[in-house]
């Protein structure tokens, strides 16, 4: 199933990529003179928004989409999911206005920077300014506005400014192609990239759902490989693992690891300066070898919420004595145990057995309690198959996420180089 999905999506990606290459070449072959304009010339009408009274239920049972900032997809200028709809009565008795189809809705206040080209009639909250009856190509204009709003939102970061005013936005001066045909080609080029981004994100979302389902059904044994039928054997974690007590007493290792909630065990820093102070600081650290597991037993506002991570690095380092380091016995396939700790059983156990103690801002699981956690194990070969399946899927997800970031970088680069 996974192989089939990969093949189809790879085919779709190549098709879009080929179209992108063709459009990119055509844009530069036909690029003509550009001229300076004021952004206020982008459209005949600029329409604000408003919020009908929430106390009048009849205002909120209509069919006209009423957009909020949260309805706009920040990374997709063509994707809007309205959650609320208003009636004609609401338009008559509030500042909300009907905006004609094929207008561009720009968030200028809460969520500043988001915008979308809307293909149907709609209305908005007061956080929006909509450009209606466009004088320039719609696809070109939405990308031009994306670049402008990105720059303006960055300029307002770290200040007391809560948004961008209408006058500030409309005062912006821009350069546009004189030729409407060139505007349209630029817009189509950027739209093809945006479609590729959306398709790639959809692909990631689909894989994440597959992963979630596999984690649930493989570990509750409702899904099995056809060659296995034996019941899994119940154990306690302390029976199939051992706590690592080896300390870096002779300062053999000078590379420290950290337990990142997002990435697992990652390199924090390397100590190339073997000064006395550094050696003294690391002398009490636990030695963490490849495939060892690390858990942060004390959770506070500044610490990850209890992730258990396997050392995937092909080298040995050291870990702060604040962490719990443990190692699987030969009866356990480390990658199988890694994915067990990504499932619901671990989090359920953590919240049912954690103890805040005297500190209300901390949540901890004592070593002895942690070691009593129930774990069911299949035979070793089934563990290996489960681990390999989940690891391969996660590799595909990571590679697709890297591809997505590269496409986004291409989009940002083209916005900055073409729309100037």
Short mmCIF file of C-alpha atoms in Angstrom, two decimals:
data_model
loop_
_atom_site.label_atom_id
_atom_site.label_comp_id
_atom_site.label_asym_id
_atom_site.label_seq_id
_atom_site.Cartn_x
_atom_site.Cartn_y
_atom_site.Cartn_z
CA UNK A 1 0.00 0.00 0.00
CA UNK A 2 2.76 2.43 0.97
CA UNK A 3 4.71 1.63 -2.21
CA UNK A 4 1.64 2.34 -4.34
CA UNK A 5 1.05 5.68 -2.65
CA UNK A 6 4.69 6.65 -3.17
CA UNK A 7 4.57 5.77 -6.87
CA UNK A 8 1.42 7.77 -7.55
CA UNK A 9 2.59 10.83 -5.64
CA UNK A 10 6.04 10.70 -7.23
CA UNK A 11 4.38 10.62 -10.67
CA UNK A 12 2.22 13.62 -9.76
CA UNK A 13 5.21 15.52 -8.42
CA UNK A 14 7.24 14.96 -11.60
CA UNK A 15 4.30 16.11 -13.72
CA UNK A 16 3.96 19.37 -11.81
CA UNK A 17 7.74 19.85 -11.78
CA UNK A 18 7.91 19.49 -15.56
CA UNK A 19 5.15 22.06 -15.99
CA UNK A 20 7.01 24.38 -13.59
CA UNK A 21 10.23 24.11 -15.67
CA UNK A 22 8.34 24.95 -18.83
CA UNK A 23 6.61 27.96 -17.29
CA UNK A 24 9.81 29.21 -15.69
CA UNK A 25 11.59 29.22 -19.06
CA UNK A 26 8.66 30.87 -20.79
CA UNK A 27 8.50 33.66 -18.22
CA UNK A 28 12.10 34.69 -18.83
CA UNK A 29 11.78 34.39 -22.61
CA UNK A 30 8.86 36.82 -22.61
CA UNK A 31 9.90 39.20 -19.83
CA UNK A 32 9.25 42.79 -20.93
CA UNK A 33 9.40 46.24 -19.35
CA UNK A 34 8.02 46.80 -15.86
CA UNK A 35 6.67 50.05 -14.52
CA UNK A 36 6.21 51.62 -11.10
CA UNK A 37 2.70 51.79 -9.68
CA UNK A 38 1.03 52.51 -6.36
CA UNK A 39 -0.59 49.54 -4.70
CA UNK A 40 -3.84 51.46 -4.46
CA UNK A 41 -4.13 50.96 -8.23
CA UNK A 42 -4.33 47.18 -7.80
CA UNK A 43 -8.13 47.25 -7.59
CA UNK A 44 -11.11 49.53 -8.06
CA UNK A 45 -12.51 48.72 -4.61
CA UNK A 46 -10.97 48.17 -1.18
CA UNK A 47 -13.45 46.61 1.22
CA UNK A 48 -13.14 46.29 4.97
CA UNK A 49 -15.04 43.98 7.27
CA UNK A 50 -16.97 43.74 10.50
CA UNK A 51 -18.43 41.34 13.02
CA UNK A 52 -22.21 40.93 13.34
CA UNK A 53 -23.55 40.67 16.87
CA UNK A 54 -23.04 37.18 18.23
CA UNK A 55 -26.11 37.65 20.42
CA UNK A 56 -28.43 37.55 17.40
CA UNK A 57 -28.59 33.92 16.29
CA UNK A 58 -30.35 34.79 13.02
CA UNK A 59 -27.23 36.65 11.91
CA UNK A 60 -25.24 33.40 11.95
CA UNK A 61 -27.53 30.97 10.13
CA UNK A 62 -27.00 32.25 6.58
CA UNK A 63 -24.98 31.00 3.61
CA UNK A 64 -22.45 33.80 3.06
CA UNK A 65 -18.97 32.75 4.26
CA UNK A 66 -17.65 35.04 7.01
CA UNK A 67 -13.88 34.75 7.19
CA UNK A 68 -11.60 34.99 10.20
CA UNK A 69 -7.81 34.96 10.18
CA UNK A 70 -7.80 31.32 11.34
CA UNK A 71 -9.66 30.31 8.14
CA UNK A 72 -6.69 31.29 5.98
CA UNK A 73 -3.92 28.77 5.36
CA UNK A 74 -0.68 30.66 5.96
CA UNK A 75 1.28 28.62 3.42
CA UNK A 76 -1.41 28.41 0.73
CA UNK A 77 -2.80 31.55 -0.92
CA UNK A 78 -5.62 29.61 -2.55
CA UNK A 79 -6.93 27.58 0.37
CA UNK A 80 -9.64 28.93 2.66
CA UNK A 81 -11.86 26.95 4.99
CA UNK A 82 -14.67 29.18 6.30
CA UNK A 83 -16.08 28.04 9.62
CA UNK A 84 -18.89 30.58 9.97
CA UNK A 85 -21.65 31.85 7.70
CA UNK A 86 -23.84 34.93 8.04
CA UNK A 87 -27.23 35.99 6.73
CA UNK A 88 -28.36 38.97 4.65
CA UNK A 89 -29.79 40.45 7.86
CA UNK A 90 -26.32 40.41 9.35
CA UNK A 91 -25.01 42.47 6.42
CA UNK A 92 -27.74 45.07 6.95
CA UNK A 93 -27.11 45.46 10.68
CA UNK A 94 -23.31 45.35 10.95
CA UNK A 95 -20.11 46.63 9.37
CA UNK A 96 -19.68 43.33 7.54
CA UNK A 97 -19.88 43.64 3.75
CA UNK A 98 -20.35 41.30 0.83
CA UNK A 99 -17.14 40.98 -1.17
CA UNK A 100 -17.49 39.79 -4.79
CA UNK A 101 -15.86 36.60 -5.99
CA UNK A 102 -12.28 36.67 -7.28
CA UNK A 103 -11.16 39.22 -4.72
CA UNK A 104 -8.06 39.03 -2.55
CA UNK A 105 -8.62 38.97 1.22
CA UNK A 106 -5.65 40.30 3.21
CA UNK A 107 -5.31 39.98 6.99
CA UNK A 108 -4.00 43.32 8.27
CA UNK A 109 -4.45 42.84 12.02
CA UNK A 110 -4.57 39.61 14.04
CA UNK A 111 -2.61 37.09 11.96
CA UNK A 112 -1.16 39.88 9.81
CA UNK A 113 0.37 38.63 6.60
CA UNK A 114 -2.13 35.92 5.70
CA UNK A 115 -4.01 36.38 2.44
CA UNK A 116 -5.92 34.42 -0.15
CA UNK A 117 -7.56 34.71 -3.55
CA UNK A 118 -11.23 33.84 -2.98
CA UNK A 119 -13.24 32.47 -5.91
CA UNK A 120 -16.70 32.99 -4.36
CA UNK A 121 -18.60 35.81 -2.64
CA UNK A 122 -17.65 36.23 1.02
CA UNK A 123 -17.46 38.64 3.95
CA UNK A 124 -14.81 39.13 6.60
CA UNK A 125 -14.10 40.30 10.11
CA UNK A 126 -12.61 43.75 10.72
CA UNK A 127 -9.13 42.18 10.61
CA UNK A 128 -9.24 42.09 6.80
CA UNK A 129 -8.90 44.40 3.83
CA UNK A 130 -10.16 42.96 0.54
CA UNK A 131 -9.04 44.04 -2.92
CA UNK A 132 -12.02 43.72 -5.27
CA UNK A 133 -12.50 44.34 -9.03
CA UNK A 134 -8.82 43.79 -9.75
CA UNK A 135 -7.05 45.86 -12.40
CA UNK A 136 -4.08 43.50 -12.61
CA UNK A 137 -3.87 39.73 -13.08
CA UNK A 138 -5.37 38.01 -10.03
CA UNK A 139 -2.68 35.31 -9.80
CA UNK A 140 0.09 37.89 -10.19
CA UNK A 141 -1.51 40.20 -7.62
CA UNK A 142 -1.90 37.58 -4.92
CA UNK A 143 1.82 36.79 -5.11
CA UNK A 144 2.81 40.44 -5.19
CA UNK A 145 0.73 41.00 -2.05
CA UNK A 146 2.30 37.93 -0.45
CA UNK A 147 5.76 39.46 -0.84
CA UNK A 148 4.62 42.87 0.44
CA UNK A 149 2.76 41.48 3.46
CA UNK A 150 5.65 39.20 4.37
CA UNK A 151 7.99 42.17 4.41
CA UNK A 152 5.58 44.37 6.37
CA UNK A 153 4.81 41.70 8.96
CA UNK A 154 8.54 41.14 9.52
CA UNK A 155 9.08 44.87 9.95
CA UNK A 156 6.38 45.00 12.62
CA UNK A 157 7.80 42.10 14.65
CA UNK A 158 9.28 43.07 18.00
CA UNK A 159 7.35 46.35 18.06
CA UNK A 160 4.09 47.38 19.68
CA UNK A 161 2.41 47.44 16.26
CA UNK A 162 -0.47 44.98 16.18
CA UNK A 163 -0.95 45.04 12.44
CA UNK A 164 -0.72 47.01 9.20
CA UNK A 165 -2.98 49.99 8.56
CA UNK A 166 -4.91 50.40 5.34
CA UNK A 167 -3.10 53.64 4.52
CA UNK A 168 0.33 52.05 5.11
CA UNK A 169 -0.48 49.16 2.81
CA UNK A 170 -2.00 51.23 0.01
CA UNK A 171 0.92 53.67 0.10
CA UNK A 172 3.33 50.95 -0.98
CA UNK A 173 4.96 51.43 -4.37
CA UNK A 174 5.46 48.38 -6.57
CA UNK A 175 6.74 47.38 -9.97
CA UNK A 176 4.53 45.36 -12.32
CA UNK A 177 4.87 44.08 -15.90
CA UNK A 178 3.16 46.32 -18.43
CA UNK A 179 2.01 43.24 -20.30
CA UNK A 180 -1.01 41.53 -18.76
CA UNK A 181 0.13 38.34 -20.49
CA UNK A 182 3.42 38.45 -18.58
CA UNK A 183 1.57 39.08 -15.31
CA UNK A 184 -0.56 36.02 -15.97
CA UNK A 185 2.44 33.81 -16.79
CA UNK A 186 4.19 34.86 -13.59
CA UNK A 187 1.01 34.15 -11.65
CA UNK A 188 0.58 30.72 -13.23
CA UNK A 189 4.22 29.89 -12.47
CA UNK A 190 3.78 30.72 -8.77
CA UNK A 191 0.43 28.92 -8.67
CA UNK A 192 2.08 25.74 -9.97
CA UNK A 193 4.64 25.95 -7.16
CA UNK A 194 1.91 26.57 -4.64
CA UNK A 195 0.01 23.54 -5.93
CA UNK A 196 3.17 21.46 -5.56
CA UNK A 197 3.55 22.68 -1.96
CA UNK A 198 -0.07 21.82 -1.20
CA UNK A 199 0.24 18.37 -2.77
CA UNK A 200 3.43 17.65 -0.86
CA UNK A 201 1.88 18.77 2.43
CA UNK A 202 -1.15 16.60 1.71
CA UNK A 203 1.20 13.71 1.13
CA UNK A 204 2.88 14.29 4.50
CA UNK A 205 -0.49 14.50 6.25
CA UNK A 206 -1.53 11.21 4.67
CA UNK A 207 1.66 9.48 5.79
CA UNK A 208 1.24 10.86 9.32
CA UNK A 209 -2.24 9.35 9.46
CA UNK A 210 -0.85 6.01 8.29
CA UNK A 211 1.84 6.21 10.96
CA UNK A 212 -0.71 7.01 13.66
CA UNK A 213 -2.88 4.08 12.61
CA UNK A 214 0.09 1.70 12.52
CA UNK A 215 1.27 2.76 15.98
CA UNK A 216 -2.17 2.08 17.37
CA UNK A 217 -3.09 -1.16 15.60
CA UNK A 218 0.31 -2.85 15.52
CA UNK A 219 0.85 -2.40 19.24
CA UNK A 220 -2.68 -3.40 20.27
CA UNK A 221 -2.21 -6.45 17.97
CA UNK A 222 -5.36 -5.80 15.94
CA UNK A 223 -3.07 -5.68 12.87
CA UNK A 224 -0.56 -8.51 12.47
CA UNK A 225 1.77 -9.78 9.79
CA UNK A 226 0.10 -12.88 8.34
CA UNK A 227 2.89 -15.25 9.41
CA UNK A 228 2.46 -14.42 13.12
CA UNK A 229 -0.36 -15.50 15.42
CA UNK A 230 1.27 -16.14 18.81
CA UNK A 231 0.09 -13.91 21.65
CA UNK A 232 2.55 -11.30 22.83
CA UNK A 233 4.26 -11.95 26.16
CA UNK A 234 3.65 -9.47 29.02
CA UNK A 235 6.70 -8.00 30.78
CA UNK A 236 7.62 -5.13 33.03
CA UNK A 237 9.98 -2.56 31.55
CA UNK A 238 12.56 -3.30 34.26
CA UNK A 239 12.64 -6.94 33.14
CA UNK A 240 13.58 -6.18 29.53
CA UNK A 241 15.83 -3.17 30.13
CA UNK A 242 18.56 -2.18 32.56
CA UNK A 243 19.37 1.23 33.95
CA UNK A 244 22.70 2.62 32.73
CA UNK A 245 24.89 3.56 35.68
CA UNK A 246 28.20 3.95 33.83
CA UNK A 247 29.67 7.40 34.52
CA UNK A 248 32.18 9.35 32.49
CA UNK A 249 34.62 9.14 35.38
CA UNK A 250 37.81 9.18 33.33
CA UNK A 251 36.50 11.85 30.97
CA UNK A 252 36.76 9.57 27.97
CA UNK A 253 33.85 11.25 26.18
CA UNK A 254 33.55 15.00 25.60
CA UNK A 255 30.43 15.16 23.45
CA UNK A 256 27.19 15.94 25.26
CA UNK A 257 23.75 14.85 24.07
CA UNK A 258 20.39 16.39 24.81
CA UNK A 259 16.92 14.85 24.68
CA UNK A 260 15.03 17.03 22.22
CA UNK A 261 11.25 16.72 22.24
CA UNK A 262 11.19 17.08 18.47
CA UNK A 263 14.25 15.25 17.20
CA UNK A 264 15.15 12.81 19.96
CA UNK A 265 18.76 12.53 21.03
CA UNK A 266 20.77 15.09 19.11
CA UNK A 267 24.25 16.49 19.46
CA UNK A 268 24.23 19.51 21.74
CA UNK A 269 27.85 20.55 21.52
CA UNK A 270 31.33 19.08 21.29
CA UNK A 271 34.00 19.83 23.88
CA UNK A 272 37.25 20.21 21.97
CA UNK A 273 38.79 22.24 24.79
CA UNK A 274 39.74 19.64 27.39
CA UNK A 275 40.14 22.14 30.17
CA UNK A 276 39.84 21.11 33.80
CA UNK A 277 36.51 22.85 34.18
CA UNK A 278 34.96 21.01 31.24
CA UNK A 279 36.29 17.66 32.40
CA UNK A 280 34.98 18.30 35.89
CA UNK A 281 31.57 19.23 34.52
CA UNK A 282 31.33 16.01 32.49
CA UNK A 283 32.84 13.62 35.00
CA UNK A 284 29.48 12.86 36.60
CA UNK A 285 27.60 12.44 33.31
CA UNK A 286 26.12 9.10 32.20
CA UNK A 287 27.74 7.39 29.23
CA UNK A 288 25.20 6.98 26.40
CA UNK A 289 26.01 4.43 23.72
CA UNK A 290 24.31 3.75 20.41
CA UNK A 291 20.75 2.38 20.87
CA UNK A 292 20.62 3.43 24.54
CA UNK A 293 17.41 5.16 25.61
CA UNK A 294 17.07 8.41 27.51
CA UNK A 295 14.10 9.73 29.44
CA UNK A 296 13.69 13.02 31.28
CA UNK A 297 11.94 11.94 34.52
CA UNK A 298 11.40 15.48 35.76
CA UNK A 299 9.10 17.64 33.72
CA UNK A 300 8.93 21.38 34.27
CA UNK A 301 8.03 24.42 32.21
CA UNK A 302 11.50 24.37 30.65
CA UNK A 303 11.75 20.62 29.96
CA UNK A 304 10.20 18.34 27.30
CA UNK A 305 7.03 16.51 28.30
CA UNK A 306 8.55 13.13 28.95
CA UNK A 307 9.86 11.99 25.57
CA UNK A 308 11.76 8.69 25.57
CA UNK A 309 14.32 8.71 22.79
CA UNK A 310 16.80 6.23 21.33
CA UNK A 311 20.36 7.29 20.58
CA UNK A 312 20.43 6.94 16.79
CA UNK A 313 23.86 8.53 16.47
CA UNK A 314 26.62 6.12 15.51
CA UNK A 315 28.82 7.22 18.41
CA UNK A 316 29.01 7.45 22.18
CA UNK A 317 28.45 10.60 24.19
CA UNK A 318 27.40 11.68 27.65
CA UNK A 319 24.12 12.80 29.22
CA UNK A 320 23.35 14.94 32.22
CA UNK A 321 22.79 12.93 35.44
CA UNK A 322 19.31 14.48 35.58
CA UNK A 323 18.22 12.04 32.87
CA UNK A 324 17.30 8.37 33.17
CA UNK A 325 19.42 6.30 30.77
CA UNK A 326 18.52 2.68 30.09
CA UNK A 327 19.47 -0.12 27.72
CA UNK A 328 17.35 -2.90 26.17
CA UNK A 329 18.25 -6.54 26.77
CA UNK A 330 19.04 -8.88 23.88
CA UNK A 331 15.41 -10.04 23.89
CA UNK A 332 14.31 -6.63 22.64
CA UNK A 333 14.82 -5.07 19.21
CA UNK A 334 15.72 -1.44 20.05
CA UNK A 335 13.76 0.09 17.16
CA UNK A 336 10.62 -1.81 18.23
CA UNK A 337 10.97 -0.35 21.74
CA UNK A 338 11.55 3.10 20.26
CA UNK A 339 8.18 3.06 18.53
CA UNK A 340 6.47 1.60 21.58
CA UNK A 341 7.41 4.83 23.36
CA UNK A 342 5.81 6.86 20.55
CA UNK A 343 2.46 5.20 21.11
CA UNK A 344 -0.40 5.80 23.50
CA UNK A 345 0.58 3.21 26.11
CA UNK A 346 3.56 5.21 27.33
CA UNK A 347 1.69 8.52 27.58
CA UNK A 348 -1.25 6.88 29.32
CA UNK A 349 1.10 5.28 31.85
CA UNK A 350 2.97 8.55 32.39
CA UNK A 351 -0.14 10.58 33.22
CA UNK A 352 -1.69 7.86 35.38
CA UNK A 353 1.45 7.26 37.41
CA UNK A 354 3.18 10.64 37.49
CA UNK A 355 3.63 12.55 40.71
CA UNK A 356 3.85 16.32 41.14
CA UNK A 357 5.23 15.97 44.67
CA UNK A 358 5.90 19.18 46.53
CA UNK A 359 6.45 21.20 43.35
CA UNK A 360 3.25 22.05 41.52
CA UNK A 361 5.21 23.13 38.43
CA UNK A 362 6.86 19.72 38.07
CA UNK A 363 5.62 16.32 37.06
CA UNK A 364 7.82 13.29 37.66
CA UNK A 365 7.88 9.52 37.44
CA UNK A 366 10.17 7.84 39.91
CA UNK A 367 12.63 5.24 38.65
CA UNK A 368 10.95 2.34 40.42
CA UNK A 369 7.55 3.33 39.04
CA UNK A 370 8.96 3.74 35.53
CA UNK A 371 10.46 0.27 35.66
CA UNK A 372 7.05 -1.21 36.52
CA UNK A 373 5.48 -0.10 33.26
CA UNK A 374 3.87 -3.06 31.43
CA UNK A 375 5.25 -3.88 27.99
CA UNK A 376 4.09 -6.71 25.74
CA UNK A 377 6.65 -8.29 23.43
CA UNK A 378 6.17 -10.45 20.32
CA UNK A 379 8.94 -12.78 19.21
CA UNK A 380 12.13 -11.07 18.04
CA UNK A 381 11.52 -11.49 14.30
CA UNK A 382 8.09 -9.83 14.56
CA UNK A 383 9.61 -7.00 16.58
CA UNK A 384 12.11 -6.49 13.77
CA UNK A 385 9.41 -6.42 11.09
CA UNK A 386 7.31 -3.90 13.02
CA UNK A 387 10.35 -1.73 13.70
CA UNK A 388 11.50 -1.83 10.08
CA UNK A 389 8.03 -0.93 8.74
CA UNK A 390 7.67 2.08 11.03
CA UNK A 391 11.25 3.20 10.49
CA UNK A 392 10.88 3.07 6.70
CA UNK A 393 7.65 5.06 6.89
CA UNK A 394 9.27 7.67 9.13
CA UNK A 395 12.18 7.95 6.69
CA UNK A 396 9.72 8.64 3.87
CA UNK A 397 8.00 11.30 6.00
CA UNK A 398 11.30 13.00 6.84
CA UNK A 399 12.44 12.97 3.22
CA UNK A 400 9.11 14.42 2.09
CA UNK A 401 9.33 17.16 4.72
CA UNK A 402 12.82 18.05 3.47
CA UNK A 403 11.46 18.20 -0.09
CA UNK A 404 8.62 20.44 1.08
CA UNK A 405 11.06 22.87 2.68
CA UNK A 406 13.13 23.02 -0.51
CA UNK A 407 10.03 23.83 -2.57
CA UNK A 408 9.08 26.56 -0.08
CA UNK A 409 12.59 27.98 -0.35
CA UNK A 410 12.22 28.05 -4.15
CA UNK A 411 8.92 29.90 -3.79
CA UNK A 412 10.42 32.49 -1.43
CA UNK A 413 13.41 32.96 -3.71
CA UNK A 414 11.23 33.47 -6.80
CA UNK A 415 8.98 35.94 -4.97
CA UNK A 416 12.02 38.02 -4.04
CA UNK A 417 13.67 37.80 -7.48
CA UNK A 418 10.68 38.02 -9.85
CA UNK A 419 8.26 40.35 -8.04
CA UNK A 420 10.54 43.39 -7.75
#
